[in-house]
Amino acid sequence: MVVQEVVFNHMRIILLGPPGAGKGTQAVDLSNKLNLVHISTGDIFREAIKNKTSLGEKAQGYMNRGELVPDQIVAEIVADRIQKNDCSTGFILDGFPRTDVQASLFDQILWDQKMSIDVVLNITCDEQLIISRLTGRRVCKDCGATYHVTNIPPIKEGICDHCQGVLFQREDDKKDTIINRLKVYNEQTASLIDFYKQKNILVSIDGSLPKEETFENMMDAVNSLN
Ligand code: AMP
């Protein structure tokens, strides 16, 4: 007998957590497993910067300093993105919302579009581990694959295993910027944990475990919704 994999339809997930907790990596794996669109606001900005669009110009300064792009700009991008056809069966939001204002704007956007969030997965991680993860992170300039100088090294130093592109360190992964990003997270984003706890849709997941274990725990949390 063939056991059919469960296909999750209309599942809308928010990933919350400090920078470096593993949101991006987990979002990619979850979106593949659950067949959901992965929406990373950070990736949208990085793409805009790469393509030298006016959005990229607006975002670049904030990003390089580890600051947040203004709420209204981010909220509009997300509102447009979740209306696209490919999001009709659901999505995973990675990096949004990041402030109380964004969360309120997003509630309104969801209401207008007759949508709701099923679960907020809050990935927790110790700050020292975050700093070591982020300072060691390297990204392929061509395909965006991520590595870590010691934890996930490429086969050939500085070169992407998948496409042979050159690996680089993101400007915002430099130590001073990371410290600032953590400060910004604590001051502006951490309060969203309570915001979603009060809505009874928050599940906290330990992001300091090996990524496979964290992934399994996230899948358990998603499966337990059904
Ligand atoms: P990330 O890749 O999610 O860490 O995002 C990288 C940078 O993009 C952040 O440090 C911010 O400058 C900007 N950014 C991404 N998402 C948001 C957001 N929801 N609100 C404001 N700025 C954001």
Coordinates of N, CA and C and ligand atoms in Angstrom, one line a residue:
M1 N 0.8 -1.2 0.0 CA 0.0 0.0 0.0 C 0.9 1.3 0.0
V2 N 0.5 2.2 -0.8 CA 1.3 3.5 -0.9 C 0.8 4.4 0.2
V3 N 1.7 4.9 1.1 CA 1.2 5.8 2.1 C 1.4 7.2 1.5
Q4 N 0.3 7.9 1.4 CA 0.4 9.3 0.8 C 0.9 10.3 1.8
E5 N 1.8 11.2 1.3 CA 2.3 12.2 2.2 C 1.2 13.3 2.4
V6 N 1.0 13.8 3.6 CA 0.0 14.8 3.8 C 0.4 16.1 3.0
V7 N -0.5 16.7 2.3 CA -0.2 17.9 1.6 C -0.9 19.0 2.4
F8 N -0.2 20.0 2.8 CA -0.8 21.1 3.6 C -1.3 22.2 2.7
N9 N -2.6 22.4 2.7 CA -3.1 23.5 1.9 C -3.5 24.6 2.8
H10 N -3.3 25.8 2.2 CA -3.8 27.0 2.9 C -3.1 27.1 4.3
M11 N -1.9 26.7 4.4 CA -1.1 26.8 5.6 C -0.3 28.1 5.6
R12 N -0.5 29.0 6.5 CA 0.2 30.3 6.6 C 1.0 30.3 7.8
I13 N 2.3 30.5 7.7 CA 3.2 30.4 8.8 C 4.1 31.6 8.9
I14 N 4.3 32.1 10.1 CA 5.3 33.2 10.3 C 6.4 32.6 11.1
L15 N 7.7 32.9 10.7 CA 8.8 32.5 11.4 C 9.4 33.7 12.2
L16 N 9.4 33.6 13.5 CA 9.9 34.7 14.3 C 11.2 34.2 14.9
G17 N 12.0 35.2 15.3 CA 13.3 34.8 16.0 C 14.4 35.8 15.7
P18 N 15.4 35.9 16.5 CA 16.5 36.8 16.3 C 17.3 36.5 15.0
P19 N 18.0 37.5 14.5 CA 18.8 37.2 13.3 C 19.8 36.1 13.7
G20 N 20.0 35.1 12.8 CA 21.0 34.0 13.1 C 20.4 32.8 13.8
A21 N 19.1 32.9 14.2 CA 18.5 31.8 14.8 C 18.2 30.6 13.9
G22 N 18.3 30.9 12.6 CA 18.1 29.8 11.6 C 16.8 30.0 10.8
K23 N 16.2 31.1 10.8 CA 14.9 31.3 10.1 C 15.0 31.0 8.7
G24 N 16.0 31.6 8.0 CA 16.2 31.4 6.6 C 16.4 30.0 6.2
T25 N 17.3 29.3 6.8 CA 17.6 27.9 6.5 C 16.3 27.0 6.7
Q26 N 15.7 27.2 7.9 CA 14.5 26.4 8.2 C 13.4 26.8 7.2
A27 N 13.3 28.0 6.8 CA 12.2 28.4 5.9 C 12.3 27.7 4.6
V28 N 13.5 27.6 4.1 CA 13.8 26.9 2.8 C 13.3 25.5 2.9
D29 N 13.8 24.8 4.0 CA 13.5 23.4 4.2 C 12.0 23.2 4.4
L30 N 11.4 24.0 5.2 CA 9.9 23.9 5.4 C 9.1 24.1 4.1
S31 N 9.6 25.1 3.4 CA 8.8 25.4 2.2 C 8.9 24.3 1.2
N32 N 10.1 23.6 1.1 CA 10.2 22.5 0.2 C 9.3 21.3 0.7
K33 N 9.4 21.1 2.0 CA 8.6 19.9 2.6 C 7.1 20.1 2.5
L34 N 6.7 21.4 2.8 CA 5.3 21.6 2.8 C 4.7 22.2 1.5
N35 N 5.6 22.4 0.6 CA 5.2 23.0 -0.7 C 4.5 24.3 -0.6
L36 N 5.1 25.2 0.2 CA 4.6 26.5 0.4 C 5.6 27.5 -0.1
V37 N 5.1 28.7 -0.5 CA 6.0 29.8 -1.0 C 6.7 30.3 0.2
H38 N 8.0 30.5 0.0 CA 8.9 31.1 1.1 C 9.0 32.6 0.8
I39 N 8.6 33.5 1.7 CA 8.7 34.9 1.4 C 9.7 35.5 2.5
S40 N 10.8 35.9 2.0 CA 11.8 36.5 2.9 C 12.0 37.9 2.5
T41 N 11.6 38.8 3.4 CA 11.7 40.3 3.1 C 13.1 40.7 2.9
G42 N 14.0 40.0 3.7 CA 15.5 40.3 3.5 C 15.9 40.0 2.1
D43 N 15.5 38.8 1.6 CA 15.9 38.4 0.2 C 15.3 39.4 -0.8
I44 N 14.0 39.8 -0.6 CA 13.4 40.8 -1.5 C 14.3 42.0 -1.6
F45 N 14.7 42.5 -0.4 CA 15.6 43.7 -0.4 C 16.9 43.5 -1.1
R46 N 17.5 42.3 -0.8 CA 18.8 42.0 -1.4 C 18.7 41.9 -2.9
E47 N 17.7 41.3 -3.4 CA 17.4 41.2 -4.8 C 17.3 42.6 -5.4
A48 N 16.5 43.4 -4.7 CA 16.3 44.8 -5.2 C 17.6 45.6 -5.3
I49 N 18.5 45.4 -4.3 CA 19.8 46.1 -4.3 C 20.6 45.6 -5.4
K50 N 20.6 44.2 -5.6 CA 21.4 43.6 -6.7 C 21.0 44.2 -8.1
N51 N 19.6 44.4 -8.2 CA 19.1 44.8 -9.5 C 19.0 46.4 -9.6
K52 N 19.6 47.0 -8.6 CA 19.7 48.5 -8.5 C 18.3 49.1 -8.8
T53 N 17.3 48.6 -8.2 CA 15.9 49.2 -8.3 C 15.8 50.4 -7.3
S54 N 14.7 51.1 -7.4 CA 14.5 52.2 -6.5 C 14.3 51.7 -5.1
L55 N 13.6 50.5 -5.0 CA 13.4 49.9 -3.7 C 14.8 49.6 -3.1
G56 N 15.7 49.0 -3.9 CA 17.0 48.7 -3.4 C 17.7 49.9 -2.9
E57 N 17.6 51.0 -3.7 CA 18.3 52.2 -3.2 C 17.8 52.7 -1.9
K58 N 16.4 52.6 -1.7 CA 15.8 53.0 -0.4 C 16.3 52.1 0.7
A59 N 16.4 50.8 0.5 CA 16.7 49.8 1.5 C 18.2 49.7 1.9
Q60 N 19.1 50.0 1.0 CA 20.5 49.7 1.2 C 21.1 50.3 2.4
G61 N 20.9 51.5 2.7 CA 21.5 52.2 3.8 C 21.1 51.6 5.1
Y62 N 19.8 51.4 5.2 CA 19.3 50.8 6.5 C 19.9 49.4 6.7
M63 N 19.9 48.6 5.6 CA 20.4 47.2 5.7 C 21.9 47.2 6.1
N64 N 22.7 48.0 5.5 CA 24.1 48.0 5.8 C 24.4 48.4 7.2
R65 N 23.5 49.3 7.8 CA 23.7 49.7 9.2 C 23.1 48.7 10.2
G66 N 22.4 47.7 9.7 CA 21.7 46.7 10.5 C 20.4 47.3 11.1
E67 N 19.9 48.4 10.5 CA 18.7 49.0 10.9 C 17.5 48.4 10.1
L68 N 16.3 48.7 10.6 CA 15.1 48.2 9.9 C 14.7 49.2 8.8
V69 N 14.2 48.7 7.7 CA 13.7 49.5 6.6 C 12.3 50.0 7.1
P70 N 11.9 51.2 6.8 CA 10.6 51.7 7.3 C 9.4 50.8 7.2
D71 N 8.6 50.7 8.2 CA 7.5 49.8 8.3 C 6.5 49.8 7.1
Q72 N 6.2 51.0 6.6 CA 5.2 51.1 5.5 C 5.7 50.5 4.3
I73 N 7.0 50.7 4.0 CA 7.6 50.1 2.8 C 7.5 48.6 2.8
V74 N 7.9 48.0 4.0 CA 7.9 46.5 4.1 C 6.5 46.0 4.0
A75 N 5.6 46.6 4.7 CA 4.2 46.2 4.7 C 3.6 46.1 3.3
E76 N 3.9 47.2 2.5 CA 3.3 47.2 1.2 C 3.9 46.1 0.3
I77 N 5.2 45.8 0.5 CA 5.8 44.7 -0.3 C 5.1 43.4 0.1
V78 N 4.9 43.2 1.3 CA 4.3 41.9 1.8 C 2.8 41.8 1.3
A79 N 2.1 42.9 1.4 CA 0.7 42.9 1.0 C 0.6 42.5 -0.5
D80 N 1.5 43.1 -1.3 CA 1.5 42.8 -2.7 C 1.9 41.3 -3.0
R81 N 2.9 40.9 -2.2 CA 3.4 39.5 -2.5 C 2.4 38.4 -2.1
I82 N 1.7 38.6 -1.0 CA 0.8 37.5 -0.6 C -0.5 37.4 -1.5
Q83 N -0.7 38.5 -2.3 CA -1.8 38.4 -3.2 C -1.6 37.6 -4.5
K84 N -0.3 37.3 -4.7 CA 0.1 36.6 -6.0 C -0.5 35.2 -5.9
N85 N -0.7 34.7 -7.1 CA -1.4 33.4 -7.3 C -0.7 32.3 -6.5
D86 N 0.7 32.3 -6.5 CA 1.4 31.2 -5.9 C 1.2 31.1 -4.4
C87 N 0.7 32.2 -3.8 CA 0.4 32.2 -2.4 C -1.0 31.7 -2.0
S88 N -1.7 31.3 -3.0 CA -3.1 31.0 -2.8 C -3.2 29.7 -1.9
T89 N -2.2 28.9 -1.9 CA -2.2 27.7 -1.0 C -1.4 27.9 0.3
G90 N -0.9 29.1 0.5 CA -0.2 29.4 1.7 C 1.2 29.9 1.5
F91 N 1.8 30.3 2.6 CA 3.2 30.8 2.5 C 3.9 30.7 3.9
I92 N 5.2 30.9 3.8 CA 6.0 31.0 5.0 C 6.7 32.3 5.0
L93 N 6.4 33.1 6.0 CA 7.0 34.5 6.1 C 8.2 34.4 7.0
D94 N 9.3 34.9 6.4 CA 10.6 34.8 7.1 C 11.2 36.2 7.2
G95 N 11.1 36.8 8.4 CA 11.6 38.2 8.5 C 10.6 39.2 8.6
F96 N 9.4 38.9 8.6 CA 8.3 39.8 8.6 C 7.1 39.2 9.4
P97 N 6.4 39.9 10.3 CA 6.7 41.3 10.7 C 7.8 41.3 11.7
R98 N 8.4 42.5 11.9 CA 9.5 42.8 12.7 C 9.3 43.9 13.7
T99 N 8.2 44.5 13.7 CA 7.9 45.6 14.7 C 6.4 45.5 15.0
D100 N 6.1 46.2 16.1 CA 4.6 46.2 16.5 C 3.8 46.8 15.4
V101 N 4.3 47.9 14.8 CA 3.6 48.6 13.8 C 3.4 47.6 12.6
Q102 N 4.4 46.9 12.2 CA 4.3 45.9 11.1 C 3.2 44.9 11.4
A103 N 3.3 44.4 12.7 CA 2.3 43.3 13.0 C 0.9 43.8 13.0
S104 N 0.7 45.1 13.4 CA -0.7 45.6 13.3 C -1.1 45.9 11.8
L105 N -0.2 46.4 11.1 CA -0.5 46.6 9.6 C -0.8 45.3 9.0
F106 N 0.0 44.3 9.4 CA -0.2 43.0 8.8 C -1.6 42.4 9.2
D107 N -2.0 42.6 10.4 CA -3.3 42.1 10.8 C -4.4 42.7 9.9
Q108 N -4.2 44.0 9.6 CA -5.2 44.6 8.7 C -5.1 44.1 7.3
I109 N -3.9 43.9 6.8 CA -3.7 43.3 5.5 C -4.4 41.9 5.4
L110 N -4.2 41.1 6.4 CA -4.8 39.7 6.4 C -6.3 39.8 6.4
W111 N -6.8 40.7 7.3 CA -8.2 40.9 7.4 C -8.8 41.3 6.0
D112 N -8.1 42.3 5.4 CA -8.6 42.8 4.0 C -8.6 41.6 3.0
Q113 N -7.6 40.8 3.1 CA -7.5 39.7 2.1 C -8.1 38.4 2.6
K114 N -8.9 38.5 3.7 CA -9.6 37.3 4.2 C -8.7 36.1 4.5
M115 N -7.6 36.4 5.1 CA -6.6 35.4 5.4 C -6.4 35.4 6.9
S116 N -5.8 34.3 7.4 CA -5.3 34.3 8.8 C -4.1 33.5 8.9
I117 N -3.3 33.7 10.0 CA -2.1 32.9 10.2 C -2.4 31.7 11.0
D118 N -1.9 30.6 10.6 CA -2.1 29.3 11.4 C -1.2 29.2 12.5
V119 N 0.1 29.5 12.3 CA 1.0 29.3 13.4 C 2.2 30.3 13.3
V120 N 2.7 30.7 14.4 CA 3.9 31.5 14.4 C 5.0 30.6 15.1
L121 N 6.0 30.3 14.4 CA 7.1 29.4 15.0 C 8.2 30.4 15.4
N122 N 8.4 30.4 16.7 CA 9.4 31.3 17.3 C 10.7 30.6 17.6
I123 N 11.7 30.8 16.8 CA 12.9 30.1 16.9 C 13.8 30.8 17.9
T124 N 14.2 30.1 19.0 CA 15.0 30.8 20.0 C 16.4 30.4 19.9
C125 N 17.3 31.3 20.3 CA 18.8 31.0 20.2 C 19.6 31.9 21.1
D126 N 20.6 31.4 21.7 CA 21.5 32.2 22.6 C 22.3 33.2 21.8
E127 N 22.6 34.4 22.3 CA 23.2 35.4 21.6 C 24.7 35.1 21.1
Q128 N 25.4 34.4 22.0 CA 26.8 34.0 21.7 C 26.8 33.1 20.5
L129 N 25.9 32.2 20.4 CA 25.8 31.2 19.3 C 25.4 32.0 18.0
I130 N 24.5 32.9 18.2 CA 24.1 33.7 17.0 C 25.3 34.5 16.4
I131 N 26.1 35.1 17.3 CA 27.3 35.8 16.8 C 28.2 34.9 16.1
S132 N 28.5 33.7 16.6 CA 29.4 32.8 16.0 C 28.8 32.3 14.7
R133 N 27.5 32.1 14.6 CA 26.9 31.6 13.4 C 27.0 32.7 12.3
L134 N 26.6 33.9 12.7 CA 26.5 35.0 11.6 C 27.9 35.5 11.2
T135 N 28.9 35.6 12.1 CA 30.2 36.1 11.6 C 30.8 35.0 10.7
G136 N 30.5 33.7 10.9 CA 31.0 32.7 10.0 C 30.2 32.4 8.8
R137 N 29.1 33.1 8.6 CA 28.2 32.8 7.5 C 28.8 33.3 6.2
R138 N 28.8 32.5 5.1 CA 29.2 33.0 3.8 C 28.1 32.6 2.8
V139 N 27.9 33.5 1.8 CA 26.8 33.3 0.9 C 27.3 33.3 -0.5
C140 N 26.7 32.5 -1.4 CA 27.1 32.5 -2.8 C 26.6 33.7 -3.5
K141 N 27.4 34.4 -4.2 CA 26.9 35.6 -4.9 C 26.0 35.3 -6.1
D142 N 26.1 34.1 -6.6 CA 25.3 33.8 -7.7 C 24.0 33.1 -7.3
C143 N 24.0 32.0 -6.5 CA 22.8 31.3 -6.3 C 22.2 31.5 -4.9
G144 N 23.0 32.2 -4.0 CA 22.4 32.6 -2.7 C 22.6 31.4 -1.7
A145 N 23.2 30.3 -2.0 CA 23.4 29.2 -1.1 C 24.2 29.7 0.1
T146 N 23.9 29.2 1.3 CA 24.6 29.7 2.5 C 25.5 28.6 3.1
Y147 N 26.7 29.0 3.6 CA 27.6 28.1 4.2 C 28.1 28.7 5.5
H148 N 28.9 28.0 6.2 CA 29.5 28.5 7.4 C 31.0 28.1 7.4
V149 N 31.9 29.0 7.7 CA 33.3 28.7 7.6 C 33.7 27.4 8.3
T150 N 33.1 27.2 9.5 CA 33.5 25.9 10.2 C 32.3 24.9 10.2
N151 N 31.1 25.3 10.4 CA 30.0 24.4 10.6 C 29.5 23.7 9.3
I152 N 29.5 24.5 8.2 CA 29.0 24.0 6.9 C 30.0 24.5 5.8
P153 N 31.2 24.1 5.9 CA 32.2 24.6 4.9 C 31.9 24.1 3.5
P154 N 32.2 24.9 2.5 CA 32.1 24.4 1.1 C 33.3 23.4 0.9
I155 N 33.2 22.6 -0.2 CA 34.2 21.6 -0.5 C 35.5 22.4 -0.8
K156 N 35.4 23.5 -1.6 CA 36.6 24.3 -1.9 C 36.4 25.6 -1.3
E157 N 37.4 26.1 -0.5 CA 37.2 27.3 0.3 C 36.8 28.5 -0.6
G158 N 35.8 29.2 -0.2 CA 35.4 30.4 -1.0 C 34.6 30.2 -2.2
I159 N 34.3 28.9 -2.5 CA 33.6 28.6 -3.8 C 32.3 27.8 -3.5
C160 N 31.2 28.1 -4.1 CA 29.9 27.4 -3.9 C 30.0 26.0 -4.5
D161 N 29.5 25.0 -3.7 CA 29.5 23.6 -4.1 C 28.5 23.4 -5.3
H162 N 27.4 24.2 -5.3 CA 26.4 24.0 -6.3 C 26.7 24.6 -7.6
C163 N 27.2 25.9 -7.6 CA 27.3 26.6 -8.9 C 28.7 27.2 -9.2
Q164 N 29.6 26.9 -8.3 CA 31.0 27.4 -8.4 C 31.1 28.9 -8.3
G165 N 30.0 29.6 -7.8 CA 30.0 31.0 -7.6 C 31.0 31.4 -6.4
V166 N 31.3 32.6 -6.4 CA 32.2 33.1 -5.3 C 31.4 33.3 -4.0
L167 N 31.9 32.9 -2.9 CA 31.3 33.1 -1.6 C 31.7 34.4 -1.0
F168 N 30.8 35.1 -0.4 CA 31.2 36.4 0.3 C 30.5 36.5 1.6
Q169 N 31.0 37.5 2.4 CA 30.4 37.8 3.7 C 29.4 39.0 3.5
R170 N 28.2 38.8 3.9 CA 27.2 39.9 3.8 C 27.7 41.1 4.7
E171 N 27.5 42.3 4.2 CA 27.9 43.5 4.9 C 27.3 43.4 6.3
D172 N 26.1 43.0 6.4 CA 25.4 43.0 7.7 C 25.7 41.8 8.6
D173 N 26.6 40.9 8.1 CA 27.1 39.8 9.0 C 28.4 40.1 9.6
K174 N 28.9 41.4 9.5 CA 30.1 41.8 10.2 C 29.7 42.1 11.6
K175 N 30.7 41.8 12.5 CA 30.4 41.8 14.0 C 29.7 43.0 14.5
D176 N 30.1 44.2 14.2 CA 29.5 45.4 14.7 C 28.0 45.5 14.3
T177 N 27.8 45.1 13.0 CA 26.4 45.2 12.5 C 25.6 44.1 13.2
I178 N 26.2 43.0 13.5 CA 25.4 41.9 14.1 C 24.9 42.4 15.5
I179 N 25.9 43.0 16.2 CA 25.5 43.5 17.6 C 24.4 44.5 17.5
N180 N 24.4 45.3 16.4 CA 23.3 46.3 16.3 C 22.0 45.6 15.9
R181 N 22.1 44.6 15.0 CA 20.9 43.8 14.6 C 20.3 43.1 15.8
L182 N 21.1 42.6 16.7 CA 20.6 42.0 17.9 C 19.9 43.0 18.8
K183 N 20.5 44.2 18.9 CA 19.9 45.3 19.7 C 18.5 45.7 19.1
V184 N 18.5 45.8 17.8 CA 17.3 46.2 17.1 C 16.2 45.1 17.3
Y185 N 16.7 43.8 17.3 CA 15.7 42.7 17.5 C 15.1 42.8 18.9
N186 N 16.0 43.0 19.9 CA 15.5 43.1 21.3 C 14.6 44.3 21.5
E187 N 14.9 45.4 20.9 CA 14.1 46.6 21.1 C 12.8 46.6 20.3
Q188 N 12.9 46.1 19.1 CA 11.7 46.3 18.2 C 11.0 45.0 17.9
T189 N 11.6 43.9 17.9 CA 10.9 42.7 17.4 C 10.5 41.7 18.5
A190 N 11.3 41.6 19.6 CA 11.0 40.6 20.6 C 9.6 40.7 21.2
S191 N 9.1 41.9 21.2 CA 7.7 42.1 21.8 C 6.6 41.3 21.0
L192 N 7.0 40.9 19.8 CA 6.0 40.2 18.9 C 5.7 38.8 19.5
I193 N 6.7 38.3 20.3 CA 6.5 37.0 20.9 C 5.2 37.0 21.8
D194 N 5.1 38.1 22.6 CA 3.9 38.2 23.4 C 2.6 38.5 22.6
F195 N 2.8 39.3 21.5 CA 1.7 39.7 20.7 C 1.1 38.4 20.1
Y196 N 1.9 37.5 19.6 CA 1.3 36.3 19.0 C 1.0 35.2 20.1
K197 N 1.6 35.3 21.2 CA 1.3 34.4 22.3 C -0.2 34.7 22.7
Q198 N -0.5 36.0 22.8 CA -1.8 36.3 23.2 C -2.9 35.9 22.2
K199 N -2.5 35.7 21.0 CA -3.4 35.2 19.9 C -3.5 33.7 20.0
N200 N -2.7 33.1 20.8 CA -2.7 31.6 21.0 C -2.2 30.9 19.7
I201 N -1.3 31.5 19.0 CA -0.8 30.8 17.8 C 0.7 30.7 17.8
L202 N 1.3 31.0 18.9 CA 2.8 30.9 19.0 C 3.3 29.6 19.5
V203 N 4.3 29.0 18.8 CA 5.0 27.8 19.3 C 6.5 28.1 19.3
S204 N 7.2 28.0 20.5 CA 8.6 28.2 20.5 C 9.4 27.0 20.2
I205 N 10.4 27.1 19.4 CA 11.3 26.0 19.0 C 12.7 26.3 19.3
D206 N 13.5 25.3 19.8 CA 14.9 25.6 20.2 C 15.7 25.6 18.9
G207 N 16.3 26.8 18.6 CA 17.1 26.9 17.4 C 18.5 26.7 17.6
S208 N 18.9 26.3 18.8 CA 20.4 26.1 19.1 C 20.7 24.6 18.8
L209 N 19.7 23.8 18.5 CA 20.0 22.4 18.2 C 20.5 22.2 16.8
P210 N 21.1 21.1 16.5 CA 21.5 20.9 15.1 C 20.2 21.1 14.2
K211 N 20.5 21.7 13.0 CA 19.4 22.2 12.2 C 18.3 21.1 11.8
E212 N 18.8 19.8 11.7 CA 17.9 18.7 11.4 C 16.9 18.5 12.5
E213 N 17.4 18.6 13.8 CA 16.5 18.4 14.9 C 15.5 19.6 15.1
T214 N 16.0 20.8 14.8 CA 15.1 21.9 14.9 C 14.0 21.8 13.8
F215 N 14.4 21.3 12.7 CA 13.5 21.1 11.6 C 12.4 20.1 12.0
E216 N 12.8 19.0 12.6 CA 11.9 18.0 13.0 C 10.9 18.5 14.0
N217 N 11.4 19.3 15.0 CA 10.5 19.9 16.0 C 9.5 20.9 15.3
M218 N 10.0 21.6 14.3 CA 9.1 22.5 13.6 C 8.0 21.7 12.9
M219 N 8.4 20.6 12.3 CA 7.4 19.8 11.6 C 6.4 19.2 12.5
D220 N 6.9 18.8 13.7 CA 6.0 18.2 14.7 C 5.0 19.3 15.1
A221 N 5.5 20.5 15.3 CA 4.5 21.6 15.7 C 3.5 21.8 14.6
V222 N 3.9 21.8 13.3 CA 3.0 22.0 12.2 C 2.0 20.8 12.1
N223 N 2.6 19.6 12.2 CA 1.7 18.4 12.2 C 0.6 18.4 13.3
S224 N 1.0 18.9 14.4 CA 0.0 18.9 15.6 C -1.1 19.9 15.4
L225 N -1.0 20.7 14.3 CA -2.1 21.7 14.1 C -3.3 21.0 13.4
N226 N -3.0 19.8 12.8 CA -4.1 19.1 12.0 C -5.0 18.3 12.9
Ligands
AMP1 P1 17.2 39.3 7.1 O1 17.8 38.7 5.9 O2 15.8 38.9 7.4 O3 18.0 39.3 8.3 O4 17.0 40.9 6.7 C1 18.2 41.7 6.4 C2 17.8 43.1 6.6 O5 16.7 43.5 5.7 C3 17.4 43.6 8.0 O6 18.5 43.8 8.8 C4 16.6 44.9 7.6 O7 17.5 45.9 7.3 C5 15.9 44.5 6.3 N1 14.6 43.9 6.6 C6 14.2 42.6 6.3 N2 13.0 42.4 6.7 C7 12.6 43.5 7.3 C8 11.4 44.0 8.0 N3 10.3 43.1 8.1 N4 11.3 45.2 8.4 C9 12.3 46.1 8.3 N5 13.5 45.8 7.7 C10 13.6 44.5 7.2

